[in-house]
Amino acid sequence: MSVLIKGGRVVTASDDYVADVFVDGERVTLLGESLDQDADRVIDARGKLVLPGCVDPHTHLDMPFGGTVTIDDVESGQTAAAFGGTTCHVDFCIQGKGQSFADALADWHAKADGKQVIDMGYHIAVTDLSAEGALEELAALPEQGVTSYKLFMAYKGALMVDDETLFRTMEVAARTGALVMVHAENGDAIDVLVKEALAAGHTEPRWHALTRPPETEGEATNRAIQLAHVAGAPLYVVHVSCKEAVEPIATARDKGWDVWGETCTQYFFVDYTFLERPDFEGAKFVYTPPPRDKANQDVLWAAVRTDVLSAISTDHCAFNWDGQKTLGRDDFSKIPNGGPGIENRLQMIHSFGVRNGRISLNRMVELLATNPAKLFGLYPRKGTIAVGSDADIVIFDPEKRVTISAADHHSRIDYNLYEGTEVVGSPEIVLLRGNVLVDDGDLVASPGIGRYVARAKFGHELTGAGRVAA
Ligand code: URP
Ligand code: ZN
Ligand code: ZN
């Protein structure tokens, strides 16, 4: 299959020019003016942006959590991603307590097999290093293409690890070429605050935020940064939501430490007051860290503009309101934590980041595609448009007006965080390795087309066909 994309405005993290893009098989093979190659399909992209497929470094599909399982499995979540212009994501394989990493990975691969619509990799979420040989097994994972270790510093009694586990994992990462990722909140302090709130009779959704104050995120962020520095490991702080966490990241980066941070789309748009919506509507916005005071939104825009924060993910972790969020109707601590968003990241950041003048188009591409690909060992196969890169390409209509709604999104979830928001700019055609996935509102490829990607070690590039495992 060959595709010729004619006359579009090609935007990467560093360039912005009108050109033709020729795709032969799975890769981009030519970029230039007025190409006249014969092609199986010619796409007229005049007036459109030609963007690299976006890379979402933080998602949760088919994940058991909070007494239930996310409503999106690999097929529905990746279908939603494809419609939103995301062609690759890195999901979390969560180690069960006492489980070997090999068994955990086998379980998570089984959830994806035959269902994949886009390409994907796994971070390994470490929950337990007590088994004999666990450290050695962890150390071997980067050689197998699992090149990031995730640790939860919150969710006491569930996913949370102690500082010994955190620090030992960092030491392993320092010698194996893995990137350490942290969910940075002080889980012990939060656990006390939750118990106190419930004892005082506070059960409504807003108490989710009131028992997770920004200082608990700031403290854990700084603790992780200092410990990673002692261990000599590179660190990536996920879902940064507030000034208290931005500041220690900025300080560390000023000092030249190997620290990066990510925020998520929702933190720019949803604030604490959403949790106060009546009739248990507030539960739709119970995710962690919680929506913060609105003043933090400007802090986050400044941080992504100035590279204090280097990526925007979705943390897509979808639970229906009806039947899943309602598990916590009488107790906010039983509301499964997580929100949707895998489909709307590019639309929202383009509309309110680029069109409102907060970030440039190049920076948008860098935050949504190039930096996630670089940090997680996918670049330059993913995250850019260049000769030799995978032909993961979004033909984006910058003027198309869309009103976001659960009525026509592609996730299975029964609500949308951005319900009723009008965006300007939306993906029109989405290609994965030269295959058309989405064509003007229709999914035209079948599940199974997506592949698992074995990622390069931190700081290394992913090149050559050999590294993609079918
Ligand atoms: O509330 C959230 N974010 N749920 C997903 C798990 C996590 O903490 O990322
Ligand atoms: Zn988290
Ligand atoms: Zn998450």
Coordinates of N, CA, C and O and ligand atoms in Angstrom, one line a residue, residues 58 60 63 65 92 150 152 155 159 183 238-239 267 286-289 315 317 319 337-339, ligand 1:
H58 N 0.4 7.9 28.9 CA -0.2 7.6 30.2 C -1.7 7.2 30.0 O -2.6 8.1 29.9
H60 N -4.9 3.9 31.0 CA -5.2 2.7 31.7 C -6.4 2.0 31.0 O -7.6 2.5 31.1
M63 N -8.2 -2.0 33.1 CA -7.5 -2.1 34.4 C -8.5 -2.3 35.6 O -9.4 -1.5 35.7
F65 N -9.5 -1.6 39.2 CA -9.1 -0.6 40.1 C -10.4 -0.1 40.9 O -11.5 0.0 40.3
F92 N -0.3 0.9 31.3 CA 0.4 0.3 32.5 C 0.1 -1.1 32.7 O -1.1 -1.5 32.8
K150 N 7.1 2.1 36.8 CA 6.1 3.1 37.5 C 5.9 2.7 38.9 O 5.7 1.5 39.2
F152 N 3.6 3.9 42.5 CA 2.6 4.7 43.0 C 3.0 5.0 44.5 O 3.1 4.2 45.3
Y155 N -2.5 5.7 47.1 CA -3.4 4.5 47.1 C -2.9 3.5 48.1 O -2.6 2.3 47.8
L159 N -2.2 0.1 45.5 CA -1.0 0.1 44.7 C 0.2 0.7 45.3 O 1.4 0.6 44.8
H183 N 3.7 8.3 40.5 CA 2.5 9.0 40.9 C 2.8 9.6 42.2 O 3.0 8.8 43.2
V238 N 4.4 11.9 36.8 CA 3.1 11.8 36.0 C 2.1 12.8 36.5 O 2.2 13.3 37.7
H239 N 1.1 13.1 35.8 CA -0.1 13.9 36.1 C 0.1 15.0 37.1 O -0.6 15.1 38.2
Y267 N -6.4 18.9 33.6 CA -6.0 19.9 34.6 C -6.0 21.3 34.1 O -5.9 22.2 34.9
V286 N -13.9 12.8 39.8 CA -13.1 12.2 40.8 C -12.0 11.4 40.1 O -12.2 10.3 39.6
Y287 N -10.8 12.1 40.0 CA -9.6 11.4 39.5 C -8.5 12.0 40.4 O -8.7 12.9 41.1
T288 N -7.3 11.3 40.2 CA -6.2 11.6 41.2 C -5.0 12.0 40.4 O -4.6 11.2 39.5
P289 N -4.2 13.0 40.8 CA -4.6 14.1 41.7 C -5.9 14.7 41.3 O -6.3 14.7 40.2
D315 N -4.1 10.3 30.9 CA -4.4 9.5 32.1 C -5.8 8.9 32.0 O -6.6 8.8 32.9
C317 N -8.7 6.8 32.2 CA -9.0 5.7 33.1 C -10.5 5.8 33.3 O -10.9 6.5 34.3
F319 N -14.4 5.2 33.9 CA -15.4 4.5 34.7 C -16.8 5.1 34.4 O -16.9 6.4 34.5
N337 N -11.3 6.0 41.2 CA -10.6 7.2 40.7 C -10.2 7.0 39.2 O -9.5 6.1 38.9
G338 N -10.6 8.0 38.5 CA -10.1 8.0 37.1 C -11.1 8.8 36.2 O -12.3 8.9 36.5
G339 N -10.6 9.3 35.1 CA -11.4 10.1 34.2 C -11.1 9.7 32.8 O -10.0 9.2 32.5
Ligands
URP1 O1 -7.5 8.8 39.1 C1 -6.6 8.3 38.4 N1 -5.6 9.1 37.9 N2 -6.7 7.0 38.1 C2 -5.8 6.2 37.4 C3 -4.7 5.8 38.2 C4 -3.6 6.8 38.4 O2 -3.4 7.3 39.5 O3 -3.0 7.3 37.4

